[in-house]
PDB file of C-alpha atoms in Angstrom:
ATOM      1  CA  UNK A  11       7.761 -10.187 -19.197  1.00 54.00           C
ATOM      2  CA  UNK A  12       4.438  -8.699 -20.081  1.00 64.00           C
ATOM      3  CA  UNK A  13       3.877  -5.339 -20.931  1.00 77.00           C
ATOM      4  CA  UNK A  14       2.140  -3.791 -18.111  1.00 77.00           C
ATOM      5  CA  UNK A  15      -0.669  -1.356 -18.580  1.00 91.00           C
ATOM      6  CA  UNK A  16      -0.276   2.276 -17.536  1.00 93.00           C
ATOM      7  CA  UNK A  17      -2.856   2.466 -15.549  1.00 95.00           C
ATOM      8  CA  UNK A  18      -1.911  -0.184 -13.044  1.00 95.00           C
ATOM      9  CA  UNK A  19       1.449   1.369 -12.698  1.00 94.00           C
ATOM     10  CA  UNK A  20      -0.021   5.103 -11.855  1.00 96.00           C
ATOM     11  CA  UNK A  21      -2.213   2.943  -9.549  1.00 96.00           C
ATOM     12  CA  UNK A  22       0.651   1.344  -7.688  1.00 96.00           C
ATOM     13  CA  UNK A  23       2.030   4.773  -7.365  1.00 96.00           C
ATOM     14  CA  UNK A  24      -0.515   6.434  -5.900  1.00 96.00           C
ATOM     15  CA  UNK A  25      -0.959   3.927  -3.540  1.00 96.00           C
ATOM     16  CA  UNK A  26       2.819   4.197  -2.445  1.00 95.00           C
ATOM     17  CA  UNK A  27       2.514   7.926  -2.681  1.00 96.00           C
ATOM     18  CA  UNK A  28      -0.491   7.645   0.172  1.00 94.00           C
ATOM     19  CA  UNK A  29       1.160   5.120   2.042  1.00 93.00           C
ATOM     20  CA  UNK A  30       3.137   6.368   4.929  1.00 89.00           C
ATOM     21  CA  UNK A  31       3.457   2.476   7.198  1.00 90.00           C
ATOM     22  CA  UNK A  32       2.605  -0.306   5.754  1.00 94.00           C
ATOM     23  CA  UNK A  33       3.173  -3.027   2.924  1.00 96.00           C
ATOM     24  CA  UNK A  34       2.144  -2.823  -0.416  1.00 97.00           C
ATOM     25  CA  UNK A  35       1.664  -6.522  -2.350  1.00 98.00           C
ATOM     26  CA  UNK A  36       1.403  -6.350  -5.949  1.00 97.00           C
ATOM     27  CA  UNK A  37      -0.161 -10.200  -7.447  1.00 97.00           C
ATOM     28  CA  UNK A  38       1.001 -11.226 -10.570  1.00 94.00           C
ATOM     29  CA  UNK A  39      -0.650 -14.502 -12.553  1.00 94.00           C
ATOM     30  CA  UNK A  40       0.758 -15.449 -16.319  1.00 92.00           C
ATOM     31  CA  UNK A  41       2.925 -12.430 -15.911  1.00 90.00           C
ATOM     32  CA  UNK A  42      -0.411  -9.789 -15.393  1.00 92.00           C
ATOM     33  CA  UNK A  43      -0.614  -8.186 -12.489  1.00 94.00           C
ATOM     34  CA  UNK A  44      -3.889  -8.694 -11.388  1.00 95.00           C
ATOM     35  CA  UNK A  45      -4.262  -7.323  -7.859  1.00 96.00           C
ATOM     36  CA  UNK A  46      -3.151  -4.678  -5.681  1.00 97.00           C
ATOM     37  CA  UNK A  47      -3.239  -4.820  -1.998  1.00 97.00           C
ATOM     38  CA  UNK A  48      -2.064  -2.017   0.735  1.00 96.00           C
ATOM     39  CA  UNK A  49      -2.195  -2.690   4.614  1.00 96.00           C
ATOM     40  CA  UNK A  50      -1.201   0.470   6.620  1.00 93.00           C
ATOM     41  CA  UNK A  51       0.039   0.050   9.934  1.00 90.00           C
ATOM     42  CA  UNK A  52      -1.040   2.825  12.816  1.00 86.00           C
ATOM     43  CA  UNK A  53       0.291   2.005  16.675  1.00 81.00           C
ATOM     44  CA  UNK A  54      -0.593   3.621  19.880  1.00 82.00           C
ATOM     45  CA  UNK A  55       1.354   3.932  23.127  1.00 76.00           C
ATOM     46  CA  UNK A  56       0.057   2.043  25.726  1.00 78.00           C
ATOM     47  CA  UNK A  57      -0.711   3.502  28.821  1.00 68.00           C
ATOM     48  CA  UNK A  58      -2.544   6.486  27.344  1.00 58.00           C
ATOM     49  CA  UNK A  59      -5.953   5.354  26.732  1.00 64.00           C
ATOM     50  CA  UNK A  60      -4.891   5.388  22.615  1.00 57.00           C
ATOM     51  CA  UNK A  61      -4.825   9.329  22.289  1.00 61.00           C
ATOM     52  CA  UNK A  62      -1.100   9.360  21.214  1.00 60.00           C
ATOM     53  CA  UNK A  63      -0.113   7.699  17.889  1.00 63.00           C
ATOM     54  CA  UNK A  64       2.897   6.630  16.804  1.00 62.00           C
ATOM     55  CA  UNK A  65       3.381   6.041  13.528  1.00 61.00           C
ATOM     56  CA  UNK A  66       6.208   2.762  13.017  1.00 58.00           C
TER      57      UNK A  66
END
């Protein structure tokens, strides 16, 4: 395994720090990460014309 550089790992933590739903996919490619994606999930009650949110 590769030595990974410090800044992409104080990246990956601030991006799990912020993230309060969601996914966070780290890409690897000859053993260096190369990419960081974050999708963050916000749901709404139905019925309510989307002015409660509910956070899943």
């Amino acid at each position: 395994m590769a030595d990974i550089d410090e800044r992409k790992i104080k990246d990956i933590i601030s991006k799990l720090e912020r993230l309060e739903f969601g996914s966070l996919v780290v890409t690897v490619h000859n053993g260096e990460v190369t990419q960081i994606d974050t999708t963050e999930k916000q749901r709404y009650t139905s019925g309510d014309n989307g002015s409660k949110k509910i956070n899943t």
